[in-house]
Coordinates of C-alpha atoms in Angstrom, one line a residue:
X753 CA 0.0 0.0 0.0
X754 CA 1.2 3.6 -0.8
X755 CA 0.2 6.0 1.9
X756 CA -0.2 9.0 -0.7
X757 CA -2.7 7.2 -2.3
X758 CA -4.8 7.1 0.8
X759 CA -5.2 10.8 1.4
X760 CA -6.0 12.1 4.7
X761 CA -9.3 13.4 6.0
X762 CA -8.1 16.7 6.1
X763 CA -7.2 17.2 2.5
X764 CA -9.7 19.5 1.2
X765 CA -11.6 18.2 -1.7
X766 CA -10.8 22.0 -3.8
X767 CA -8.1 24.0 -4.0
X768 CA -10.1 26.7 -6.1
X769 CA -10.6 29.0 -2.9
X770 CA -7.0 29.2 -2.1
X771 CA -7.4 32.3 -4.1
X772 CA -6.8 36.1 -3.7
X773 CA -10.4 37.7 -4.4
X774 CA -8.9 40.0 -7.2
X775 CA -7.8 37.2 -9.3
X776 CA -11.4 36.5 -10.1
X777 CA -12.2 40.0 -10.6
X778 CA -9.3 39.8 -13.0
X779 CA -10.3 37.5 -14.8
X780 CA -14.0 38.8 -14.9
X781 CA -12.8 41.8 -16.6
X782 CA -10.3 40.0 -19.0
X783 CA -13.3 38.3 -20.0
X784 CA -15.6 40.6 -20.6
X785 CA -12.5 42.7 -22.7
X786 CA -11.8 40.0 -24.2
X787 CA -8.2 39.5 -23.4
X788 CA -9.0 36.5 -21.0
X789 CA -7.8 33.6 -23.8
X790 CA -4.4 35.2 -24.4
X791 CA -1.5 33.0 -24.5
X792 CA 0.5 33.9 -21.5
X793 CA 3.3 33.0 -19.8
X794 CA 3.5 33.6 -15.8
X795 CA 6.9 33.2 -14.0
X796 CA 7.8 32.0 -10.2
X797 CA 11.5 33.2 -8.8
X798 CA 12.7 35.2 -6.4
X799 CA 15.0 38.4 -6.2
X800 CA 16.7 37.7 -3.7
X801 CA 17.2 34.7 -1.1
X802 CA 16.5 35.8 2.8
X803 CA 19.6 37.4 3.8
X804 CA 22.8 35.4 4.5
X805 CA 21.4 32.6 3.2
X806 CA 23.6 31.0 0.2
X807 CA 21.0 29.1 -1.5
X808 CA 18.0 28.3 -1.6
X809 CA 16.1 25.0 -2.0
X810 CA 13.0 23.8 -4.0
X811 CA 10.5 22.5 -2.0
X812 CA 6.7 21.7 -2.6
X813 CA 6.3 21.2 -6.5
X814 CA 4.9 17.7 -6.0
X815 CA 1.9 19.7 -3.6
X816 CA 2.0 21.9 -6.5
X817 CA 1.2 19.5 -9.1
X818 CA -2.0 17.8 -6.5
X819 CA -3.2 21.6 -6.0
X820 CA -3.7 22.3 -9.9
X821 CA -5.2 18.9 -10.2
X822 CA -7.9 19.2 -7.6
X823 CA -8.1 23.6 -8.8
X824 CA -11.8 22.5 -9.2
X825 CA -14.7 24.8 -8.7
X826 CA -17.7 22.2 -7.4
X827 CA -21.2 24.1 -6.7
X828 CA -20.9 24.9 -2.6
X829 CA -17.7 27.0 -4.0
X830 CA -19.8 28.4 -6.7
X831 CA -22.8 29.1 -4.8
X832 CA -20.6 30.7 -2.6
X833 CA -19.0 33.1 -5.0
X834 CA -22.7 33.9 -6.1
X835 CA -24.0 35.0 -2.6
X836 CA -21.1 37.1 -2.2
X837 CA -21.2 38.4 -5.3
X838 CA -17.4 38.1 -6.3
X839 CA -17.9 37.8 -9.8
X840 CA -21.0 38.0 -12.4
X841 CA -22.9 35.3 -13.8
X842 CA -20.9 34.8 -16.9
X843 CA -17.7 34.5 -14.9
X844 CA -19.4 32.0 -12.8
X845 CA -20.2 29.8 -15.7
X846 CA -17.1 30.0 -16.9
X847 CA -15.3 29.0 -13.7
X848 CA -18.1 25.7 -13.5
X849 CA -16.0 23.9 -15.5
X850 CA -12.5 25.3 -15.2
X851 CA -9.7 22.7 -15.6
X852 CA -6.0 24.0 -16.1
X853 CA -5.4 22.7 -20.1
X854 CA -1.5 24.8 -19.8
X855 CA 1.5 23.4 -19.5
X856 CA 3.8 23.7 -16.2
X857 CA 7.7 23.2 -16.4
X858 CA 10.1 24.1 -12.8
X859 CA 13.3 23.2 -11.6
X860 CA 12.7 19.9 -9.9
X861 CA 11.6 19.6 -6.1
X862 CA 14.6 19.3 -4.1
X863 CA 16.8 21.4 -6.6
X864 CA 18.7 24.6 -6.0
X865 CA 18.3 27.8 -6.2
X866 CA 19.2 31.5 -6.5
X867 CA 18.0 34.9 -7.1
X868 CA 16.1 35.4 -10.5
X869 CA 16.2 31.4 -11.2
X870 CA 12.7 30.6 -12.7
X871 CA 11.9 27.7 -10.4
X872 CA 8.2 27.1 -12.0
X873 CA 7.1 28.4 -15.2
X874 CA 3.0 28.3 -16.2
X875 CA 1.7 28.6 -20.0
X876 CA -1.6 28.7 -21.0
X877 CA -4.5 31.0 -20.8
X878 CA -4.3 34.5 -19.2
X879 CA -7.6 33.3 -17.8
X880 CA -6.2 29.6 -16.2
X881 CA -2.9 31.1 -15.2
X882 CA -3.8 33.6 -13.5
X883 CA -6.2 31.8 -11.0
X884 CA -3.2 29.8 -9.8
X885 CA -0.9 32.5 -8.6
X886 CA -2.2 32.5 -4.8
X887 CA -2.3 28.7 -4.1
X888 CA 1.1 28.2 -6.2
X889 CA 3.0 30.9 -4.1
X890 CA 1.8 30.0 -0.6
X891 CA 2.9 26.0 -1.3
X892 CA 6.5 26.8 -2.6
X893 CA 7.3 30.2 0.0
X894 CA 6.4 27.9 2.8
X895 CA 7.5 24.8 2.0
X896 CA 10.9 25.9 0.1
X897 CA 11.4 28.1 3.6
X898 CA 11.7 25.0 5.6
X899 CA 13.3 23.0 3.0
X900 CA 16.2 25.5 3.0
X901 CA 16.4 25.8 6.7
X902 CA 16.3 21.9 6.7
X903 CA 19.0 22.1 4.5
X904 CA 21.7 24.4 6.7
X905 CA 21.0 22.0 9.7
X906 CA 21.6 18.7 8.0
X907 CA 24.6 20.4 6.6
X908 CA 25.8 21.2 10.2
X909 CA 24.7 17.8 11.4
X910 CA 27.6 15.9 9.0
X911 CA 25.7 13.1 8.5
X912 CA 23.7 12.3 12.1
X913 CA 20.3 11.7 11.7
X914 CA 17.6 14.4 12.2
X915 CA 14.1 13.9 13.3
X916 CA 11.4 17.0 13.0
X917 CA 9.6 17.6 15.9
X918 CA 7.5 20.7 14.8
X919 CA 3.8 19.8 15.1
X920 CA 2.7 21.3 18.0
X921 CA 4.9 24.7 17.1
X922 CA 2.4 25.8 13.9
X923 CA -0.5 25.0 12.4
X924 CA -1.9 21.1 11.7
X925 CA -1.9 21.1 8.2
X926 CA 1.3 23.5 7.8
X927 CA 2.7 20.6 10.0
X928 CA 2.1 17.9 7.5
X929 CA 4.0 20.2 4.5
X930 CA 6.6 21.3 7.3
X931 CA 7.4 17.8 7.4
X932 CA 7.2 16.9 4.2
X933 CA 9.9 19.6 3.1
X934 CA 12.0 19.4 5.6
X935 CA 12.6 15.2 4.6
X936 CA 13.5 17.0 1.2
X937 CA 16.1 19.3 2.7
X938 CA 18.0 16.4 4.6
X939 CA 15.8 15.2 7.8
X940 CA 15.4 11.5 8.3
X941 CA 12.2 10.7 10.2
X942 CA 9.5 12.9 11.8
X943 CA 7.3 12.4 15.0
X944 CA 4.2 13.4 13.2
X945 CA 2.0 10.6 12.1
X946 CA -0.1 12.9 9.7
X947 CA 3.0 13.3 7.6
X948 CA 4.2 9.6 8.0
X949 CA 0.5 8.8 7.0
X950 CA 0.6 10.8 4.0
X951 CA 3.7 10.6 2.7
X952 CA 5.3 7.4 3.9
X953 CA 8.0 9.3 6.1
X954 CA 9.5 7.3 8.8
X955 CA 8.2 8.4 12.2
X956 CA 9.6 8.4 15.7
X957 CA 8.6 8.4 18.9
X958 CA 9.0 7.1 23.0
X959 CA 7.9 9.1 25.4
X960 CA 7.4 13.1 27.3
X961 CA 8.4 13.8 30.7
X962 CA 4.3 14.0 31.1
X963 CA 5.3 9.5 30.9
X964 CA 8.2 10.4 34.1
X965 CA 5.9 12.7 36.2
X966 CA 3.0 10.2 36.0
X967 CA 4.6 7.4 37.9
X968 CA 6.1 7.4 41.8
X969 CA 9.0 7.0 40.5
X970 CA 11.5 7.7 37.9
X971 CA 12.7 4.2 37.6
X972 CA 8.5 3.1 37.5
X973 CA 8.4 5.2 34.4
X974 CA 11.5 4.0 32.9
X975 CA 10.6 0.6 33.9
X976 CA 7.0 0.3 32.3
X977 CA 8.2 2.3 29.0
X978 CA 11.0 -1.0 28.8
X979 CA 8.7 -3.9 29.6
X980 CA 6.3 -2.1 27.1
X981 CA 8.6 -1.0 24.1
X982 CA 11.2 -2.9 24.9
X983 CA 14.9 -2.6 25.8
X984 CA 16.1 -0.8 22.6
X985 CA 13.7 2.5 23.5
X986 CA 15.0 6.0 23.6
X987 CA 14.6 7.0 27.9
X988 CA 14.0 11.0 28.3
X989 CA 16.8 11.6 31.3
X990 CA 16.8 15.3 32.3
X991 CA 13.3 15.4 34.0
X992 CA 15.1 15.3 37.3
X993 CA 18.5 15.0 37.6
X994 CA 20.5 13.6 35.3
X995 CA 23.2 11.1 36.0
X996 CA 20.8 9.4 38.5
X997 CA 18.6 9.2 35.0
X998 CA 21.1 7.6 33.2
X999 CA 22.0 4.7 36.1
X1000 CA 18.6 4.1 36.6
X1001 CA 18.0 4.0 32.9
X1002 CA 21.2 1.5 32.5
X1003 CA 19.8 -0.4 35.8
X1004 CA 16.1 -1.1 33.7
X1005 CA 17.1 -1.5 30.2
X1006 CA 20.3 -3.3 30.6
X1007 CA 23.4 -2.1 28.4
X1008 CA 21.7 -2.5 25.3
X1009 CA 19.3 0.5 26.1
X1010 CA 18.5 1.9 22.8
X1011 CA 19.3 5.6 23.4
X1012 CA 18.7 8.2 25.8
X1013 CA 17.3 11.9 25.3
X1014 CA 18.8 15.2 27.0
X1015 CA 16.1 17.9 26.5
X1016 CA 18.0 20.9 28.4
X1017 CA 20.7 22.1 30.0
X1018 CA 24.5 22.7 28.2
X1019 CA 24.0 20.4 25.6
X1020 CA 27.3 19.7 25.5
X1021 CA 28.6 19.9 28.6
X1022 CA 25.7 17.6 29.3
X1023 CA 26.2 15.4 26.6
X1024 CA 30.1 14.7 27.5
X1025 CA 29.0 13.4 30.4
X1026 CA 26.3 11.3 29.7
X1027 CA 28.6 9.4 27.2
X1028 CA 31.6 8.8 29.8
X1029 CA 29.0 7.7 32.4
X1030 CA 27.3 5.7 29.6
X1031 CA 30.9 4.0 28.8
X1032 CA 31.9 3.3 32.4
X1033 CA 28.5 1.3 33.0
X1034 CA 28.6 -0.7 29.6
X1035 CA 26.3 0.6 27.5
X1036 CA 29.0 1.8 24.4
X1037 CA 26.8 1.5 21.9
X1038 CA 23.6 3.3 23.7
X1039 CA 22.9 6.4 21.6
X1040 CA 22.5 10.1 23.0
X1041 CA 19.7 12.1 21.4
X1042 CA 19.7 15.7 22.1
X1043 CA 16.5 17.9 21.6
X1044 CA 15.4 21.5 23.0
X1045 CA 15.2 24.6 20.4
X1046 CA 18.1 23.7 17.8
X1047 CA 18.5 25.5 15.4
X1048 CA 21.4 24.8 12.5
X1049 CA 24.0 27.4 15.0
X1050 CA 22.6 24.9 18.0
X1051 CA 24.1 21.7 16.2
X1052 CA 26.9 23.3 14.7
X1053 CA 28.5 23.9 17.9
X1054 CA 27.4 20.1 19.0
X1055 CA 29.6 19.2 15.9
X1056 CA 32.2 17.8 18.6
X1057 CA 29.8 16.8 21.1
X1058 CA 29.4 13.2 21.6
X1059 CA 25.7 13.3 19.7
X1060 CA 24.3 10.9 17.4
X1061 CA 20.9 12.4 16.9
X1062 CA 18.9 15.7 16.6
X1063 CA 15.5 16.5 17.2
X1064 CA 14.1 20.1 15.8
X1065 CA 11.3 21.7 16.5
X1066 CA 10.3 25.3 16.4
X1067 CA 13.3 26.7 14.2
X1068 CA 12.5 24.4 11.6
X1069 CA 9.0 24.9 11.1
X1070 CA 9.6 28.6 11.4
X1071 CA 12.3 28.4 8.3
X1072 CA 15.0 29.4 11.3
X1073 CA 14.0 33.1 11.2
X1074 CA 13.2 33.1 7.5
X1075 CA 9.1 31.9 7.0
X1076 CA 9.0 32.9 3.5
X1077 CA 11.8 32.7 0.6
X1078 CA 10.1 35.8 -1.1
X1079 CA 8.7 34.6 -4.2
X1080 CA 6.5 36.3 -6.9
X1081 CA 4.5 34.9 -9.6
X1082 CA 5.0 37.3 -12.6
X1083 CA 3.5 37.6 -16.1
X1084 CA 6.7 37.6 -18.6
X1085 CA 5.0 37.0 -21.7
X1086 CA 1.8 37.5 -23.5
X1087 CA 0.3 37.1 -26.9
X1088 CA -1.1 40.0 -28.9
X1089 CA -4.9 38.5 -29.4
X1090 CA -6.6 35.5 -28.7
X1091 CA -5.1 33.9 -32.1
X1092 CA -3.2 30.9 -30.8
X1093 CA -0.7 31.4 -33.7
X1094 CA -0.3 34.7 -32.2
X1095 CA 3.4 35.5 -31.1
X1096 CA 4.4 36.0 -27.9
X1097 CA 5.6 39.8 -26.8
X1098 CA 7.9 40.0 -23.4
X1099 CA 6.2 42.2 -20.8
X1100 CA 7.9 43.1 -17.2
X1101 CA 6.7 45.3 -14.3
X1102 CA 9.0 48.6 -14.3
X1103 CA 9.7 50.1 -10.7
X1104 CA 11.6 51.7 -8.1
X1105 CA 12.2 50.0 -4.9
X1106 CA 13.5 46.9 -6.3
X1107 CA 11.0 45.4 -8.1
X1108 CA 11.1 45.5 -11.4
X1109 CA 11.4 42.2 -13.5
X1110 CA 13.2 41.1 -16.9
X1111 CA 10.3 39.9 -19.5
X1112 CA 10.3 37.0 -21.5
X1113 CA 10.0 33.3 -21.6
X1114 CA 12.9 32.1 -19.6
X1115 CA 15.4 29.1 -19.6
X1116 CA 18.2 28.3 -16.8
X1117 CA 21.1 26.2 -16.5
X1118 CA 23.9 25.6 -13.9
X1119 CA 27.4 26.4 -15.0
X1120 CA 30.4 24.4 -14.0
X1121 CA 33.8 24.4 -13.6
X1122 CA 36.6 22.3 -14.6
X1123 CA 35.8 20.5 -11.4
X1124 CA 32.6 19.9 -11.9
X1125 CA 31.3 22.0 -9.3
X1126 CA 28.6 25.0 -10.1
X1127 CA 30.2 28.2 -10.5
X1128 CA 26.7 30.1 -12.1
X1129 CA 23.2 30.3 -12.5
X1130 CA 22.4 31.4 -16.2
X1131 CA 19.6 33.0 -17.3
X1132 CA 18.5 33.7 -20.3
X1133 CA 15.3 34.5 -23.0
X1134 CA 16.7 33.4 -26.2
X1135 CA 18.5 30.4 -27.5
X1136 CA 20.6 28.2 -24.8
X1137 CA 23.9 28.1 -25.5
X1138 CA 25.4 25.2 -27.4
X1139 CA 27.7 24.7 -24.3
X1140 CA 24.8 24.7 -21.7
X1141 CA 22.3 22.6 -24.0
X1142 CA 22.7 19.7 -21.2
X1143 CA 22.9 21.9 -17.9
X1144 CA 19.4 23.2 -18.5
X1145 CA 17.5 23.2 -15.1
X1146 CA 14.1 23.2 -16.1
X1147 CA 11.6 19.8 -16.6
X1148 CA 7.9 19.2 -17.7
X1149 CA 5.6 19.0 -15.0
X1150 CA 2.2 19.6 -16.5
X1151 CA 1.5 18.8 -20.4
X1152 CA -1.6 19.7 -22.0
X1153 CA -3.3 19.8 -18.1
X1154 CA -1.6 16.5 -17.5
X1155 CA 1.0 15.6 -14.4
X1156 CA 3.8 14.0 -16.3
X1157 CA 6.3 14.5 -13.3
X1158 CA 4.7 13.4 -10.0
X1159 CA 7.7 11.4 -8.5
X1160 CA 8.6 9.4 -5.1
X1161 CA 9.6 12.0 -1.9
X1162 CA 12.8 9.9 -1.6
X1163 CA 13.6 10.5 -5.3
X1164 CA 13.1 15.0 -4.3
X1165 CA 15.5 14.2 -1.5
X1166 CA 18.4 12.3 -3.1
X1167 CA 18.3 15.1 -5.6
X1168 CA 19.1 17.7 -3.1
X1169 CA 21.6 15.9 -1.9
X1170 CA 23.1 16.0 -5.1
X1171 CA 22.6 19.1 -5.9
X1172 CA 23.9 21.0 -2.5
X1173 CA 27.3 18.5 -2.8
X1174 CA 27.6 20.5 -6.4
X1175 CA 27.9 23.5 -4.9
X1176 CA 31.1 25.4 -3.9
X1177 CA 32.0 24.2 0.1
X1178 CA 31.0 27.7 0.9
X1179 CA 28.0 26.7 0.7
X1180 CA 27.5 25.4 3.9
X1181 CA 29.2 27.9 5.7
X1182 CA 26.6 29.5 8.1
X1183 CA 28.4 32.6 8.6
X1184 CA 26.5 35.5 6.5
X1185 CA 27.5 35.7 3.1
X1186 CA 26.3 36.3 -1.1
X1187 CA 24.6 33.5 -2.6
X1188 CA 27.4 31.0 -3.1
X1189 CA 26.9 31.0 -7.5
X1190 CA 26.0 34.7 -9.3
X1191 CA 23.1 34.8 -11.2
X1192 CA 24.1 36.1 -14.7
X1193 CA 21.3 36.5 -17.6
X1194 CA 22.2 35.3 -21.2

């Protein structure tokens, strides 16, 4: 069985009203002016990644492609719209049977990115693009946010596992994409069923100190969770003190206690200990866990630290100070008329205040060294150089209104592994810093 196929109960069965109110009164005027069947081409990318970042990570284009599929506007949606009074009548019957007929191309989920990279292009319609701006922007800002964040801790983790622990730090559903992206960007496992449920991710989980304050005693807690779960179970130590924890834990479990948690104190002062004491009674191969508002600075200084697991939480699910990556969905291109042989003309928003944007129909590639290793993002709006004819970043998602790209999680993950290893080292440096590649435009 596949868990995606199952759903959950909270999916919603449309994604039509995860709409800004003016894009329907957009497209009620285009059609009544008659502009609404234009061939257009809208744009995704960002100016500018959140600041010291050095890159930036795709996350959410496989949420993408299930939000355009179920972009459906059933009859409680339009009866809504009606006793509002968001649109006229001939707008309504128009949107009855809306399906999106474009075609989608992006960089792929888990990719790279950097300033003015055009991560997810959408052709079609003025009328059908336009609708998806709202839902499309809200998916890949959140989900990219945490995927990048996701990315800088497993970076600073070299290798050790990392569980997300975010749930109860944002919103239900956000919690189920939260973990979602942040497997992506390098986590291993998450304690959130909904998410495991969903998307197959491995989940995680013993016990609170809620388990140690219910019993007498520590060592009845400790006890009950062993006989229950057995000997290789992960024993929360710090609810009281410490290196009485860890003998008593040692005592129950044996030396083949699975792992124990530290949830606060010096992390590393604490976790020093733990593993000598650990040593002395036998249990070598018992594995510390260390949990309690890490952040990618948090397990960069644990780097030495006897720790063979993370657990994150808030700073993850919060993008580590950086919710949103920023990203606009722009019109680059349009056709003249309605003819569908009609050629397209660039168009770009001219502005102070750093917002303006370069028109046109876009293509990227990566640049590399002699090394192999990516020393530019190119952009460009006419023909791809011979050179970079087989760096080109962009794929087909959506043919004709058809998904031709949905792919496994695990496959969006390996990818970003790939990619962030064929980046410049500097890359993972956490100290502030320019993107890591330039951005030039062909």
């Amino acid at each position: 069985m596949n868990p995606a196929d199952l759903g959950l109960p909270v999916d919603v069965p449309s994604t039509a009203l995860f709409t800004d109110h003016y894009e329907l009164t957009m497209l009620q005027a285009a059609l009544a002016n008659g502009t609404a069947d234009r061939r257009s081409v809208f744009e995704v990318f960002t100016r500018r990644l959140p600041e010291g970042r050095r890159y930036g990570v795709l996350a959410g284009t496989g949420r993408v492609l299930d939000a355009v599929e179920n972009f459906r506007f059933d009859g409680a949606v339009l009866e809504f719209l009606r006793e509002r009074a968001v649109v006229d009548m001939r707008t309504l019957d128009w949107l009855a049977s809306y399906r999106f007929s474009g075609d989608i191309w992006g960089y792929p989920e888990g990719e790279v990115y950097f300033p003015g990279s055009p991560v997810l292009r959408v052709e079609g319609s003025f009328a059908e693009c336009v609708l998806l701006e709202t839902v499309v922007l809200s998916i890949l800002n959140h989900d990219s946010a945490i995927a990048a964040a996701a990315s800088r801790m497993a970076s600073a983790a070299g290798g050790r596992p990392l569980i997300e622990m975010g749930a109860r730090r944002t919103h239900e559903l956000a919690a189920v994409a939260a973990s979602r992206a942040a497997y992506v960007g390098g986590f291993t496992s998450t304690s959130d069923l909904a998410a495991g449920f969903r998307y197959g991710i491995p989940t995680v989980g013993t016990s609170a100190h809620a388990f140690t304050l219910l019993h007498d005693t520590e060592r009845d807690a400790f006890t009950a969770q062993v006989a229950s779960l057995g000997s290789g179970t992960t024993l929360l130590v710090d609810t009281y003190d410490v290196a009485e924890a860890v003998r008593t834990a040692v005592e129950v479990a044996g030396t083949g206690l699975g792992a124990v948690r530290i949830d606060s104190g010096d992390l590393l002062l604490v976790a020093h200990r733990v593993r000598q004491q650990l040593d002395e009674l036998g249990a070598t191969d018992t594995r510390i866990v260390v949990t309690s508002d890490l952040d990618e600075y948090a397990i960069a200084s644990l780097a030495a630290a006897p720790v063979d697991a993370y657990g994150v939480g808030t700073q993850l699910v919060t993008g580590s100070g950086h919710p949103t990556c920023s990203m606009v969905y722009k019109l680059v291109a349009r056709a003249e008329s309605a003819d569908p042989k009609a050629p397209l003309v660039p168009v770009a928003k001219k502005s102070s205040g750093g917002k303006t944007s370069i028109g046109g129909r876009k293509w990227a590639a990566r640049r590399l060294d002699a090394e192999g290793v990516a020393e530019a993002e190119v952009v460009g709006t006419g023909p791809v150089p011979t050179a970079l004819a087989d760096r080109q970043l962009l794929v087909q998602l959506v043919k004709a209104g058809e998904v031709v790209a949905r792919e496994p999680l695990d496959t969006a993950r390996t990818r970003h592994e790939r990619a962030r290893a064929g980046l410049p080292l500097s890359a993972t440096q956490l100290s502030r810093g320019e993107p890591v590649i330039p951005t030039e435009y062909a």
